[in-house]
Each structure stands twice: as structure tokens, then as C-alpha cells.
XYZ file of C-alpha atoms in Angstrom:
414
model
C -0.688 -0.058 0.233
C 1.398 3.199 -1.144
C 2.504 5.948 1.136
C -1.024 8.033 0.106
C -3.321 5.288 0.854
C -1.881 5.093 4.514
C -2.024 8.830 4.632
C -5.774 8.830 3.997
C -6.642 5.812 6.108
C -4.900 7.977 9.516
C -7.017 10.748 8.036
C -10.306 8.812 9.144
C -8.582 7.644 11.836
C -8.412 11.465 12.849
C -11.894 11.745 11.696
C -13.077 8.735 13.488
C -11.571 9.917 16.942
C -13.091 13.180 16.754
C -16.821 12.206 16.605
C -15.507 9.774 18.682
C -14.881 12.553 21.558
C -18.096 15.185 20.503
C -20.654 11.499 20.630
C -19.057 11.623 24.419
C -19.862 14.703 25.000
C -23.005 14.476 23.514
C -24.353 11.730 26.031
C -22.658 13.415 29.176
C -24.789 16.412 28.353
C -27.814 14.467 28.193
C -31.090 15.084 31.050
C -33.351 11.974 31.864
C -36.142 12.698 33.637
C -39.937 11.412 33.974
C -40.581 12.011 30.541
C -37.357 10.677 29.321
C -33.902 11.420 27.200
C -33.250 14.480 26.157
C -30.175 15.541 23.837
C -28.232 18.585 24.162
C -29.635 19.949 20.822
C -33.518 19.104 20.081
C -32.493 18.363 16.731
C -32.745 14.922 15.059
C -31.051 15.705 12.530
C -28.415 17.104 14.124
C -28.024 13.905 16.306
C -28.368 11.623 14.039
C -24.833 13.212 12.979
C -23.020 13.023 16.249
C -24.512 9.792 17.046
C -23.332 7.727 14.078
C -21.253 5.351 15.548
C -17.677 5.625 14.157
C -16.562 2.078 15.866
C -17.113 -0.105 12.702
C -15.269 1.680 10.726
C -11.661 1.056 13.302
C -12.650 -2.113 13.278
C -12.851 -2.655 9.305
C -9.609 -0.685 9.065
C -7.992 -2.442 11.798
C -8.870 -5.790 9.920
C -7.829 -4.355 6.101
C -4.344 -3.584 7.426
C -3.757 -6.698 9.548
C -5.139 -9.489 6.830
C -3.309 -7.768 4.042
C -0.117 -10.065 4.625
C -2.038 -13.408 4.956
C -4.102 -12.375 2.197
C -1.084 -11.891 -0.536
C 0.117 -15.095 1.717
C -3.022 -17.570 0.484
C -3.627 -15.599 -3.086
C -0.293 -15.225 -4.522
C 2.116 -16.721 -1.985
C 3.995 -13.757 -0.877
C 5.809 -15.443 1.809
C 6.859 -12.202 3.831
C 4.061 -13.314 6.563
C 4.955 -13.224 10.121
C 4.353 -15.654 12.701
C 1.532 -16.011 14.725
C 3.838 -15.299 17.879
C 5.640 -12.529 16.316
C 2.076 -10.649 14.902
C 1.134 -11.180 18.342
C 4.337 -9.115 20.006
C 3.836 -5.580 17.597
C 0.695 -5.865 18.635
C 1.041 -6.487 22.216
C 3.930 -3.568 22.224
C 1.355 -1.393 20.061
C -1.276 -1.651 22.456
C -0.828 -2.582 26.225
C 1.994 0.502 27.032
C -0.538 2.820 26.826
C -3.622 1.007 27.434
C -2.117 -0.759 31.016
C -0.785 2.826 31.927
C -4.303 4.669 31.744
C -6.355 1.816 33.245
C -3.692 1.546 36.497
C -4.115 5.338 36.577
C -7.792 5.495 36.262
C -8.304 3.008 38.534
C -6.390 4.015 41.091
C -8.207 7.873 40.770
C -11.086 6.022 41.192
C -10.822 3.476 43.801
C -8.169 5.160 46.207
C -8.628 2.886 49.433
C -7.917 -0.930 49.302
C -9.053 -3.123 47.359
C -11.103 -1.150 46.170
C -13.103 -2.906 43.258
C -10.699 -5.120 42.149
C -12.368 -7.067 40.504
C -13.213 -4.299 37.819
C -8.869 -3.712 37.727
C -8.716 -7.374 36.857
C -11.265 -7.639 34.003
C -9.495 -4.718 32.762
C -6.498 -6.018 32.732
C -7.125 -9.022 30.708
C -9.670 -7.713 28.218
C -12.654 -9.849 29.547
C -14.659 -6.753 31.543
C -16.697 -7.191 27.638
C -18.487 -9.924 29.370
C -19.222 -7.837 32.398
C -22.839 -6.672 32.058
C -22.288 -4.249 35.401
C -18.150 -3.569 34.478
C -18.317 -3.196 31.200
C -18.226 0.862 31.070
C -16.425 0.789 34.072
C -12.470 2.767 34.375
C -12.229 3.804 30.422
C -15.282 3.370 29.006
C -14.260 3.313 25.372
C -11.861 0.389 25.889
C -14.538 -1.835 25.254
C -14.014 -2.393 21.615
C -9.859 -2.980 22.786
C -11.322 -6.521 24.128
C -12.365 -6.679 20.234
C -9.222 -6.359 19.077
C -8.136 -8.419 21.328
C -10.078 -11.677 19.700
C -9.556 -10.158 16.489
C -5.957 -10.736 16.413
C -6.445 -14.218 18.228
C -8.842 -14.904 15.606
C -6.525 -13.971 12.913
C -3.276 -15.957 13.853
C -5.445 -18.843 14.133
C -7.374 -19.037 10.413
C -4.752 -17.373 8.568
C -2.327 -19.735 8.140
C -5.041 -22.763 7.945
C -5.853 -20.634 4.795
C -2.655 -20.202 3.217
C -2.267 -24.053 3.871
C -5.461 -24.530 1.931
C -5.182 -22.246 -0.773
C -1.680 -23.934 -1.538
C -3.403 -27.268 -1.916
C -5.945 -24.882 -4.986
C -4.350 -24.770 -8.541
C -5.635 -21.684 -9.693
C -6.575 -18.190 -8.438
C -9.361 -17.711 -8.485
C -9.898 -21.028 -6.363
C -7.686 -19.577 -3.863
C -9.856 -15.784 -3.895
C -13.170 -17.720 -3.691
C -12.214 -20.072 -0.473
C -10.397 -16.559 1.285
C -13.797 -14.590 -0.221
C -15.817 -17.962 1.676
C -14.189 -17.810 5.041
C -14.648 -14.027 5.432
C -18.483 -14.145 4.031
C -18.754 -17.104 6.503
C -16.964 -14.871 9.586
C -19.180 -11.955 8.815
C -22.633 -14.085 8.826
C -22.022 -15.881 12.095
C -22.206 -12.633 14.533
C -25.543 -11.825 12.450
C -27.251 -15.349 12.777
C -25.900 -14.906 17.007
C -27.606 -11.408 16.982
C -30.952 -12.799 15.237
C -31.794 -15.742 17.665
C -30.547 -13.238 20.689
C -33.068 -10.621 19.969
C -36.148 -12.650 17.610
C -35.409 -16.536 19.693
C -34.610 -15.587 23.033
C -35.998 -11.402 23.131
C -32.530 -10.451 25.112
C -32.786 -6.251 25.583
C -30.760 -4.775 23.672
C -29.322 -3.377 27.212
C -27.471 -6.576 27.515
C -24.801 -5.297 26.696
C -21.839 -8.458 26.803
C -24.840 -10.227 24.274
C -25.237 -7.337 21.880
C -20.926 -5.644 22.480
C -19.045 -8.744 22.835
C -17.079 -10.623 19.568
C -19.928 -13.115 19.173
C -21.875 -9.841 17.788
C -19.457 -7.384 16.717
C -16.786 -9.257 14.278
C -19.154 -8.860 11.173
C -16.762 -5.481 11.685
C -13.847 -7.393 11.437
C -14.803 -10.207 8.571
C -15.446 -6.711 6.008
C -11.673 -5.962 7.203
C -10.359 -9.080 5.424
C -13.194 -9.329 3.126
C -11.884 -5.956 1.733
C -8.070 -6.886 1.530
C -9.254 -10.113 -0.196
C -10.487 -8.309 -2.787
C -8.024 -5.591 -3.065
C -5.416 -8.153 -3.564
C -7.421 -10.084 -6.298
C -8.010 -6.968 -8.084
C -4.508 -5.912 -7.746
C -4.211 -3.279 -10.333
C -7.261 -4.459 -12.278
C -10.985 -2.376 -11.856
C -9.307 0.496 -10.048
C -12.222 3.091 -10.291
C -12.088 6.987 -11.358
C -12.767 10.306 -9.756
C -16.570 10.217 -10.485
C -17.484 7.024 -9.590
C -14.684 6.810 -6.164
C -16.613 10.023 -5.785
C -20.327 8.934 -5.839
C -19.660 5.728 -4.219
C -17.883 7.307 -1.416
C -21.419 9.702 -1.117
C -23.732 6.716 -1.300
C -22.401 4.990 1.201
C -22.391 8.017 3.514
C -25.798 8.945 2.884
C -25.907 5.434 3.685
C -24.582 5.219 7.210
C -26.876 9.006 7.504
C -29.642 7.264 7.045
C -29.310 4.111 9.097
C -28.515 6.116 12.208
C -31.309 8.583 11.872
C -33.488 5.489 11.329
C -32.042 3.989 14.356
C -33.725 3.413 17.337
C -34.201 0.900 20.048
C -35.129 -2.381 19.613
C -35.872 -1.298 15.373
C -34.573 -3.580 12.810
C -31.979 -1.355 11.795
C -30.976 -1.145 15.191
C -30.522 -4.892 16.176
C -28.694 -5.077 13.139
C -27.048 -1.524 12.705
C -23.366 -2.653 13.122
C -23.181 -5.467 10.461
C -24.913 -3.021 8.077
C -22.260 -0.442 9.421
C -19.622 -2.790 8.551
C -20.446 -3.150 5.146
C -21.274 0.896 4.167
C -17.816 1.177 5.718
C -16.485 -1.494 3.748
C -17.900 0.786 0.454
C -16.291 4.218 0.897
C -13.111 2.636 2.471
C -12.982 0.547 -0.726
C -13.555 3.612 -2.919
C -10.910 5.801 -1.139
C -8.454 2.288 -1.662
C -8.664 1.267 -5.061
C -8.785 4.665 -7.576
C -6.801 5.418 -10.188
C -3.353 7.069 -8.738
C -3.853 9.170 -11.815
C -7.242 10.626 -11.435
C -6.960 10.833 -7.256
C -10.382 12.651 -5.907
C -10.462 16.189 -4.494
C -12.340 15.080 -1.335
C -8.707 12.753 -0.630
C -6.870 15.826 0.126
C -8.965 16.823 2.507
C -7.673 13.130 4.448
C -4.239 13.691 4.146
C -4.359 16.968 5.617
C -1.578 17.666 7.814
C -4.130 18.894 10.577
C -6.274 15.465 10.499
C -3.467 12.962 9.658
C -2.164 14.333 12.900
C -5.104 13.812 14.730
C -4.861 10.315 13.110
C -1.316 10.077 14.386
C -2.384 10.063 18.121
C -5.378 9.090 17.603
C -5.501 5.609 19.432
C -3.610 8.195 22.688
C -7.547 10.531 22.551
C -9.866 7.411 22.513
C -7.575 6.199 25.857
C -7.495 9.150 27.288
C -10.805 11.730 26.116
C -13.295 10.231 28.651
C -11.727 10.134 32.044
C -10.361 13.452 31.011
C -14.043 14.577 30.114
C -16.012 13.262 33.257
C -12.457 15.186 35.641
C -13.568 18.435 34.032
C -16.881 18.156 34.120
C -16.390 16.882 37.795
C -14.289 20.115 39.155
C -16.366 22.471 37.228
C -14.291 23.643 34.454
C -17.160 22.357 31.797
C -20.524 24.129 31.976
C -23.327 21.587 32.966
C -26.381 22.939 31.418
C -27.105 21.749 27.885
C -26.931 25.066 26.137
C -23.323 24.663 26.763
C -22.909 21.697 25.351
C -21.043 23.559 21.894
C -18.234 25.054 24.135
C -17.883 22.306 26.375
C -16.940 19.822 23.004
C -14.090 22.616 21.757
C -12.680 22.286 24.923
C -12.800 19.007 25.046
C -11.661 18.688 21.584
C -8.573 20.787 22.206
C -8.343 19.650 25.703
C -8.111 15.767 24.569
C -5.279 16.821 21.254
C -3.541 18.525 23.594
C -2.793 15.670 26.131
C -3.331 13.031 22.927
C 0.069 14.351 21.897
C 1.747 14.497 24.833
C 0.791 10.888 25.409
C 1.718 9.184 22.240
C 5.257 10.770 22.472
C 5.702 9.942 25.902
C 3.959 6.907 26.072
C 2.629 4.803 22.731
C 5.451 5.645 20.377
C 8.356 4.590 23.054
C 6.160 1.358 23.781
C 6.165 0.796 19.875
C 9.974 0.646 19.394
C 10.004 -2.296 21.246
C 9.129 -4.389 18.575
C 12.423 -4.263 17.329
C 13.434 -6.536 19.877
C 12.507 -9.293 17.329
C 13.880 -9.573 13.776
C 11.695 -9.942 10.795
C 11.543 -13.698 11.766
C 10.794 -13.246 14.931
C 13.313 -14.091 16.762
C 15.227 -12.319 19.267
C 17.537 -9.421 17.851
C 20.686 -9.365 18.909
C 22.408 -5.605 19.468
C 25.492 -7.032 20.844
C 26.500 -9.400 18.256
C 29.634 -11.395 19.586
C 32.738 -10.427 17.611
C 33.987 -12.942 14.985
C 37.224 -14.264 15.124
C 39.543 -12.889 12.335
C 41.065 -15.526 10.040
C 44.390 -16.660 11.018
C 47.326 -15.844 7.761
C 48.293 -19.423 6.882
C 51.876 -19.633 5.734
C 52.396 -19.976 2.307
C 53.569 -23.783 1.630
C 56.836 -24.622 1.632
C 58.254 -25.513 -2.175
C 59.599 -28.755 -2.354
C 62.290 -29.335 -4.806
C 62.002 -30.656 -7.769
C 63.773 -34.051 -8.755
C 67.275 -33.655 -10.196
C 67.021 -35.485 -14.053
C 70.009 -37.289 -15.520
C 70.872 -35.711 -18.431
C 69.775 -37.896 -21.117
C 72.362 -39.584 -23.189
C 72.619 -37.707 -27.422
C 70.783 -39.662 -29.824
C 72.407 -40.694 -32.220
């Protein structure tokens, strides 16, 4: 993938992170009374825009990027795929240092007297809080999604090598592509079946968070990203779309996402199947972004490559981790207005403060932690930073020359 495409995906990360911050500020300023829930601004159109969930975009992008090497190996025989252990090690260096630090800091501040809610701490440190109905949004509320990331990593290192071995037995490239696409489709349909049984057959309410937020219900977003990787590897340079077609596809996908958010109400079909449908729409939007002719790039790509937005994308993980405890701290200390009319200035202030904190966090914690990936070489073996000096070859003595035997003079022939 070209550097430009990486910048465009980083721009998407920036937009998604900013959207997440504004959404959580929006939730903070909801008012609940006997007549129901009242949003900060009484506009269903604005509410649909702010409430458009972008978590599936993170899932689709993450799965796409991480599946690319497996797709190339399975379809085209590329042998540059890392081992499962090396893959997990690199993801751990990317995620765990900042996450563990944030969990320990926030949990300690909220549990000053030991032992505190030790179960909450244990579940967050083991990424199992997504299965706890009571504590799923404790400590670091948005990090329930990291539990799904971890589940996806384990799924990928399990099914990826299996897909590669199975594809090696197939003679044609078309058959290999069909097998990989079928596997991704099965992973996408399994959560839909789970949701259908839970909602329609068992009548589980949407507020049962582990049922509808667990990996068994949300793996579809990752499966869509895996399918995108398979599709783009299969197509290669073929069928790249022009600027107009890419723009039309992107606008259609964006309109679909907005309509899905607008019509989503608790327990209606759009709400029940929101995330599988959103994953497909994000799939289409990313396809329109990534599979475009290089010579005919749409103008809206320039926004995704804007320096300020890619800068936010660079620190998006830190922003995602820190923005909620920062918002609650500012709200509890009176730094944010308390009335609903203060939503807009509160959103601007939290975004600005969150980006500042995230930038510091990225360079102080996240980036140094990611350097730990250099402890392993490309083959997954521990890197030897202090190689032992190799013994220098000793000069060999020249072989002694043996005197040639004396020859007797041959008698003259008469």
C-alpha cells in the first residue's frame, strides 16, 4: 500500500477519533427525567450525525491492514507473512503499554482505598470486562472495543495460517480467492445469526451489553475488513475506479451511514442490525478510497491527507484512551458548563484538551512503547543488539616449496 493510501487511512482515523470525542460529550449532556431522555440539541438531524457510530470503521480498517499479508500469502504465495507469535508480540507493543498505564492510573484515582473494585481492575487488565454486564463501561468506558481487537488478533493468527495452507492445495488463483472470500463471508454472517437468535428467538433486550457488544456479535466488522483485503489483493491493479465513480460510491456509502443512524431506534431492525450494516457501508467507503486510479484521485482525498487531520490520526489511539476520563475530570471539577446550552463550547474544549493530552501521551508513552517491536527481527527471533565479535581468520603460512627431483641428462641420440 502506498504512502498516500496510508495517509488517507490515517485521516479516517483522525475523523473517527474526533467524532468519538464529540459523541461522548453529547452523551454527557443528555438529561433524563420522567418524560424520557433529552439530547443537548433538540434536532434529530444533528443527533443522527453526532450519534453515527464510527467504531465499525476502526474495526474494518484494522482488519484490512492486518489481513493484507495473509491475503497476499494465501492468494499469490507471498512468503513475507510474520509468524503468529511475532504478530501478537508486535500488536502487544503497540497497544499494551499505553493501555495498562491508563487503566492503572484511572482505576487508582477512582479507587483510592484498597482493595477497591479489584474485579474491575482484573477484568480490564485481562480484556474481559466486555463480558461483565455491570463493569463493561467502568474505568475506561470506550476500551470495551479493545477486547474485541484482542479477540480478532487471536482469530486472525488462528485462521490466517489455515487459509494459507488450504490455498496452497488449490491450483488456480480464482479458486484461492473464492476460498478466502467464502471464509470472510462466513465470519461476517456468524454474528448476524447470533444477533438474530438473541433478539428474535430469545428476546434478549439491547441493554444486555455482553450479548450485543461481545466478539460473538461484533466480529462482522472485522470480517468486512478481512474481505476488503482479500478483494483488493485479488483485483491488484485491475478495475481501479476513476474520481467520479469513487466520489459517487463514497457519497452513497456516507448517505447510507447517515440514514442508518437517523432511522435507528432501540429495538427496531435498523438498531438491531446496525453494526453489520454499518460495516458493509464502511467497506464500500474504504473501497472507494483505496482502489482509485492514482492519476485520477478525487478532490476529497486531499481532506483526508490534510496535515492537521493526519496529525490527529497519528495520536488517535491516545485520544481514544484518554478523552473520556479527561472529560469526566473537567466536568466534575467545574471546568465545563453544566447546562445543556454549554454543549458546543464543552465539545470544543474537550476536543482541544484531548488532542493536547493525546499528543503528549503519544510521544511520551505510545511511541516509545511501539519501539519494543524492534526487539525481534523479521523472522520473529530475538534481535541480537550486541553481536559477539567474529574471530578473524589467521593468515595461513605459505606452503613450503619442494625441490624438484634432479634429472639425469639423457644420452645424446646418434
